[in-house]
Amino acid sequence: MPHSARIIMLGRQGAGKGTQCVRLAEHFGVPHISTGEMLRAAIRKDTPVGRSVKKVLDAGELVNDELMISLVQGRIGEDDARISGYILDGFPRTVGQAQSLDHITEVRPINMVIDLDVKRELVLERLSARRACEQCGANYVATGNDPNPWKCEKCGSPVVQRADDTPAAISHRLDLYDAMTAPLIDHYSAKSVLVTVDGLGTPDEVFARLRLAVEGLQER
Ligand code: ADP
Ligand code: ZN
């Protein structure tokens, strides 16, 4: 890769961000930084951060900006991200977080923001079928005809429904997305780094679109 790609992936819950970010990260050899995964890992390990955020996650609320910013600042300062860049998934989620990120990345700015676009009506069904590995966070889709017990293909741990994938928490997170995160689209389109990618279709179809968008970035 000629230079490093520093990418933000925006998109509603259930738009397929997690799955697509894993694939893009593998394909382009850049780290995938998922703040939701970082927080869930902290909860699993029962660290002080994990203990302080568990209730917030289960309720589908947002963790405070200050904690999120320090988590992300630490992570993007690590060697792999400094050298290769990164794909940020789940951050920023508020205008305050985006403004702080602008500061933190002044020297090595974000070069692309992708809005993975799927309408609200369409993500509800995907979210109720979403399952995830308890240990590594790999995503799965329930069909009603699933193995029992269901073990993760990657690590063998149990595949379960996330604690925050209840109907009430899902609809609350979607409300928060519209209120707090959707305004970031204006924030980044003003900086001319925004690309909208249609999130409808099979995972392979969506991946092909995303790959083209990121290849376009590398040629710039
Ligand atoms: P989803 O996209 O389904 O909400 P994530 O894995 O991205 O799932 O996030 C799970 C939870 O982690 C969020 O509901 C929120 O509580 C917390 N979280 C993750 N990223 C952030 C962030 N940037 N700011 C505030 N809270 C966050
Ligand atoms: Zn796993």
CSV table of C-alpha atoms and ligand atoms in Angstrom, one decimal:
chain,number,residue,atom,x,y,z
A,1,MET,CA,0.0,0.0,0.0
A,2,PRO,CA,1.4,3.4,-1.0
A,3,HIS,CA,0.4,5.2,2.1
A,4,SER,CA,-1.7,4.4,5.1
A,5,ALA,CA,-5.5,4.5,5.0
A,6,ARG,CA,-7.2,6.1,8.0
A,7,ILE,CA,-10.9,5.3,7.6
A,8,ILE,CA,-14.0,5.9,9.6
A,9,MET,CA,-17.0,3.6,9.0
A,10,LEU,CA,-20.4,5.2,9.8
A,11,GLY,CA,-23.7,3.5,9.5
A,12,ARG,CA,-26.7,2.4,11.6
A,13,GLN,CA,-26.7,-0.6,13.9
A,14,GLY,CA,-27.3,-3.6,11.7
A,15,ALA,CA,-26.0,-2.0,8.5
A,16,GLY,CA,-23.2,-4.6,8.5
A,17,LYS,CA,-20.4,-2.4,9.7
A,18,GLY,CA,-18.8,-5.0,11.9
A,19,THR,CA,-18.7,-7.8,9.3
A,20,GLN,CA,-17.5,-5.5,6.5
A,21,CYS,CA,-14.9,-3.8,8.6
A,22,VAL,CA,-13.4,-7.2,9.4
A,23,ARG,CA,-13.2,-8.1,5.7
A,24,LEU,CA,-11.8,-4.7,4.7
A,25,ALA,CA,-9.2,-4.8,7.5
A,26,GLU,CA,-8.1,-8.3,6.3
A,27,HIS,CA,-8.0,-7.3,2.6
A,28,PHE,CA,-6.1,-4.1,3.0
A,29,GLY,CA,-3.9,-5.2,6.0
A,30,VAL,CA,-5.0,-2.4,8.4
A,31,PRO,CA,-6.2,-2.9,11.9
A,32,HIS,CA,-9.9,-2.9,12.6
A,33,ILE,CA,-10.7,-0.8,15.7
A,34,SER,CA,-14.2,-1.5,17.0
A,35,THR,CA,-15.0,0.5,20.1
A,36,GLY,CA,-17.9,-1.7,20.8
A,37,GLU,CA,-15.6,-4.7,20.8
A,38,MET,CA,-13.0,-2.9,22.9
A,39,LEU,CA,-15.7,-2.2,25.5
A,40,ARG,CA,-17.1,-5.7,25.4
A,41,ALA,CA,-13.6,-7.1,25.8
A,42,ALA,CA,-13.1,-4.9,28.9
A,43,ILE,CA,-16.4,-6.2,30.3
A,44,ARG,CA,-15.4,-9.8,29.7
A,45,LYS,CA,-12.1,-9.2,31.4
A,46,ASP,CA,-13.8,-7.4,34.3
A,47,THR,CA,-11.4,-4.5,34.1
A,48,PRO,CA,-12.2,-1.2,35.9
A,49,VAL,CA,-13.3,0.3,32.5
A,50,GLY,CA,-15.4,-2.8,31.9
A,51,ARG,CA,-17.1,-2.5,35.3
A,52,SER,CA,-17.8,1.2,34.7
A,53,VAL,CA,-19.5,0.7,31.4
A,54,LYS,CA,-21.4,-2.6,31.6
A,55,LYS,CA,-24.8,-1.1,32.6
A,56,VAL,CA,-24.5,1.6,30.0
A,57,LEU,CA,-24.0,-1.0,27.2
A,58,ASP,CA,-26.7,-3.3,28.4
A,59,ALA,CA,-29.2,-0.4,28.3
A,60,GLY,CA,-28.1,0.7,24.9
A,61,GLU,CA,-26.9,4.1,26.1
A,62,LEU,CA,-23.7,5.9,25.0
A,63,VAL,CA,-20.5,5.7,27.1
A,64,ASN,CA,-19.3,9.2,27.9
A,65,ASP,CA,-17.2,11.0,25.3
A,66,GLU,CA,-14.2,11.5,27.6
A,67,LEU,CA,-13.7,7.8,28.2
A,68,MET,CA,-14.3,6.9,24.6
A,69,ILE,CA,-11.8,9.6,23.3
A,70,SER,CA,-9.1,8.4,25.7
A,71,LEU,CA,-9.7,4.7,24.6
A,72,VAL,CA,-9.4,5.6,20.9
A,73,GLN,CA,-6.5,8.0,21.3
A,74,GLY,CA,-4.6,5.3,23.1
A,75,ARG,CA,-5.4,2.7,20.5
A,76,ILE,CA,-4.7,4.7,17.3
A,77,GLY,CA,-1.4,5.8,18.9
A,78,GLU,CA,-0.1,2.1,18.9
A,79,ASP,CA,2.5,1.2,16.4
A,80,ASP,CA,0.3,-0.9,14.0
A,81,ALA,CA,-2.2,2.0,13.6
A,82,ARG,CA,0.5,4.7,13.3
A,83,ILE,CA,2.2,2.7,10.6
A,84,SER,CA,-0.6,1.1,8.6
A,85,GLY,CA,-3.6,3.3,9.5
A,86,TYR,CA,-6.9,1.9,10.7
A,87,ILE,CA,-10.6,1.3,10.1
A,88,LEU,CA,-12.6,2.9,13.0
A,89,ASP,CA,-15.9,1.1,13.6
A,90,GLY,CA,-18.3,2.7,16.2
A,91,PHE,CA,-16.3,5.9,16.7
A,92,PRO,CA,-16.9,8.8,16.5
A,93,ARG,CA,-20.6,8.6,17.5
A,94,THR,CA,-21.2,12.1,18.6
A,95,VAL,CA,-20.2,15.5,17.2
A,96,GLY,CA,-18.1,16.0,20.4
A,97,GLN,CA,-16.2,12.8,19.7
A,98,ALA,CA,-15.6,13.9,16.0
A,99,GLN,CA,-14.2,17.3,17.1
A,100,SER,CA,-11.8,15.6,19.5
A,101,LEU,CA,-10.8,13.2,16.8
A,102,ASP,CA,-10.1,16.1,14.5
A,103,HIS,CA,-7.6,17.4,17.1
A,104,ILE,CA,-6.0,14.0,17.8
A,105,THR,CA,-5.5,13.3,14.1
A,106,GLU,CA,-4.2,16.7,13.1
A,107,VAL,CA,-0.8,15.3,12.1
A,108,ARG,CA,-2.2,12.1,10.4
A,109,PRO,CA,-5.7,13.1,9.3
A,110,ILE,CA,-8.6,10.8,8.5
A,111,ASN,CA,-8.6,10.3,4.7
A,112,MET,CA,-12.0,8.7,4.2
A,113,VAL,CA,-15.3,8.5,6.0
A,114,ILE,CA,-17.7,5.8,4.6
A,115,ASP,CA,-21.4,6.1,5.3
A,116,LEU,CA,-22.7,2.5,4.9
A,117,ASP,CA,-26.2,3.3,4.2
A,118,VAL,CA,-29.2,1.1,5.1
A,119,LYS,CA,-32.6,2.6,6.0
A,120,ARG,CA,-33.9,2.2,9.6
A,121,GLU,CA,-36.8,0.0,8.5
A,122,LEU,CA,-34.5,-2.5,7.1
A,123,VAL,CA,-32.0,-3.0,9.9
A,124,LEU,CA,-34.5,-4.1,12.5
A,125,GLU,CA,-35.0,-7.5,11.0
A,126,ARG,CA,-31.2,-8.0,10.7
A,127,LEU,CA,-30.6,-7.0,14.3
A,128,SER,CA,-33.1,-9.4,15.7
A,129,ALA,CA,-31.4,-12.3,13.8
A,130,ARG,CA,-27.9,-11.1,14.8
A,131,ARG,CA,-25.8,-13.5,17.0
A,132,ALA,CA,-22.2,-13.0,18.1
A,133,CYS,CA,-19.4,-15.1,19.6
A,134,GLU,CA,-19.2,-14.5,23.3
A,135,GLN,CA,-15.4,-14.6,23.2
A,136,CYS,CA,-14.1,-13.1,19.9
A,137,GLY,CA,-17.2,-11.1,18.8
A,138,ALA,CA,-17.5,-12.8,15.3
A,139,ASN,CA,-20.9,-12.1,13.8
A,140,TYR,CA,-23.5,-14.7,12.8
A,141,VAL,CA,-27.0,-14.7,11.5
A,142,ALA,CA,-29.7,-16.9,13.1
A,143,THR,CA,-31.9,-18.8,10.7
A,144,GLY,CA,-34.1,-20.7,13.2
A,145,ASN,CA,-32.3,-23.8,12.2
A,146,ASP,CA,-29.0,-23.3,13.9
A,147,PRO,CA,-26.7,-25.8,15.6
A,148,ASN,CA,-27.4,-26.4,19.3
A,149,PRO,CA,-25.1,-25.8,21.1
A,150,TRP,CA,-23.8,-23.2,18.6
A,151,LYS,CA,-20.0,-22.9,18.6
A,152,CYS,CA,-17.9,-20.1,16.9
A,153,GLU,CA,-16.1,-21.2,13.7
A,154,LYS,CA,-13.2,-19.1,14.6
A,155,CYS,CA,-12.6,-19.8,18.3
A,156,GLY,CA,-15.0,-22.5,19.4
A,157,SER,CA,-16.7,-20.3,22.1
A,158,PRO,CA,-20.5,-20.2,22.4
A,159,VAL,CA,-22.4,-18.1,19.8
A,160,VAL,CA,-25.1,-16.1,21.7
A,161,GLN,CA,-27.4,-13.1,21.3
A,162,ARG,CA,-25.8,-9.9,22.5
A,163,ALA,CA,-27.2,-8.6,25.8
A,164,ASP,CA,-28.0,-5.3,24.1
A,165,ASP,CA,-29.8,-6.9,21.1
A,166,THR,CA,-33.2,-6.9,22.9
A,167,PRO,CA,-36.0,-5.0,21.0
A,168,ALA,CA,-36.0,-2.2,23.5
A,169,ALA,CA,-32.3,-1.6,23.5
A,170,ILE,CA,-32.1,-1.9,19.7
A,171,SER,CA,-34.8,0.7,19.1
A,172,HIS,CA,-33.1,3.0,21.7
A,173,ARG,CA,-29.7,2.7,19.9
A,174,LEU,CA,-31.3,3.5,16.6
A,175,ASP,CA,-32.9,6.6,18.1
A,176,LEU,CA,-29.5,7.6,19.4
A,177,TYR,CA,-28.0,7.0,16.0
A,178,ASP,CA,-30.4,9.4,14.3
A,179,ALA,CA,-30.0,12.0,17.1
A,180,MET,CA,-26.3,11.9,17.8
A,181,THR,CA,-24.4,10.1,15.0
A,182,ALA,CA,-26.3,11.1,11.8
A,183,PRO,CA,-25.2,14.7,12.2
A,184,LEU,CA,-21.6,13.5,11.7
A,185,ILE,CA,-22.5,13.1,8.0
A,186,ASP,CA,-22.7,16.9,7.7
A,187,HIS,CA,-19.5,17.2,9.8
A,188,TYR,CA,-17.5,15.1,7.3
A,189,SER,CA,-19.1,16.0,4.1
A,190,ALA,CA,-18.0,19.6,4.8
A,191,LYS,CA,-14.5,18.2,4.9
A,192,SER,CA,-14.9,16.4,1.5
A,193,VAL,CA,-13.9,13.0,2.8
A,194,LEU,CA,-17.3,11.5,2.9
A,195,VAL,CA,-18.3,8.6,0.6
A,196,THR,CA,-21.8,7.0,0.8
A,197,VAL,CA,-21.9,3.3,0.0
A,198,ASP,CA,-25.2,1.4,-0.4
A,199,GLY,CA,-25.4,-1.3,2.3
A,200,LEU,CA,-28.2,-3.3,0.6
A,201,GLY,CA,-27.4,-6.7,-1.0
A,202,THR,CA,-25.4,-9.8,0.0
A,203,PRO,CA,-22.3,-9.4,2.1
A,204,ASP,CA,-20.1,-10.1,-1.0
A,205,GLU,CA,-21.9,-7.4,-3.0
A,206,VAL,CA,-21.5,-4.8,-0.3
A,207,PHE,CA,-17.9,-5.8,0.2
A,208,ALA,CA,-17.1,-5.3,-3.5
A,209,ARG,CA,-18.5,-1.8,-3.4
A,210,LEU,CA,-16.5,-0.9,-0.3
A,211,ARG,CA,-13.3,-2.4,-1.7
A,212,LEU,CA,-13.7,-0.2,-4.8
A,213,ALA,CA,-14.3,2.9,-2.6
A,214,VAL,CA,-11.1,2.2,-0.6
A,215,GLU,CA,-9.1,1.4,-3.7
A,216,GLY,CA,-10.1,4.8,-5.0
A,217,LEU,CA,-8.7,6.4,-1.9
A,218,GLN,CA,-5.3,4.7,-2.5
A,219,GLU,CA,-5.1,6.0,-6.0
A,220,ARG,CA,-5.7,9.6,-4.9
B,1,ADP,P1,-24.0,-1.2,17.9
B,1,ADP,O1,-23.5,-0.6,16.6
B,1,ADP,O2,-25.0,-2.4,17.6
B,1,ADP,O3,-24.6,-0.2,18.8
B,1,ADP,P2,-21.3,-1.4,18.9
B,1,ADP,O4,-20.6,-2.7,19.1
B,1,ADP,O5,-20.8,-0.4,18.0
B,1,ADP,O6,-22.8,-1.9,18.6
B,1,ADP,O7,-21.5,-0.7,20.3
B,1,ADP,C1,-22.0,-1.3,21.4
B,1,ADP,C2,-22.2,-0.3,22.6
B,1,ADP,O8,-20.9,0.2,23.0
B,1,ADP,C3,-23.0,1.0,22.3
B,1,ADP,O9,-24.4,0.8,22.4
B,1,ADP,C4,-22.5,1.9,23.3
B,1,ADP,O10,-23.0,1.7,24.6
B,1,ADP,C5,-21.0,1.6,23.4
B,1,ADP,N1,-20.2,2.4,22.5
B,1,ADP,C6,-19.4,1.9,21.4
B,1,ADP,N2,-18.8,2.9,20.8
B,1,ADP,C7,-19.2,4.0,21.4
B,1,ADP,C8,-18.9,5.4,21.2
B,1,ADP,N3,-18.1,5.8,20.3
B,1,ADP,N4,-19.4,6.3,22.1
B,1,ADP,C9,-20.2,5.9,23.1
B,1,ADP,N5,-20.6,4.7,23.3
B,1,ADP,C10,-20.0,3.7,22.5
B,2,ZN,ZN,-15.2,-16.7,18.4
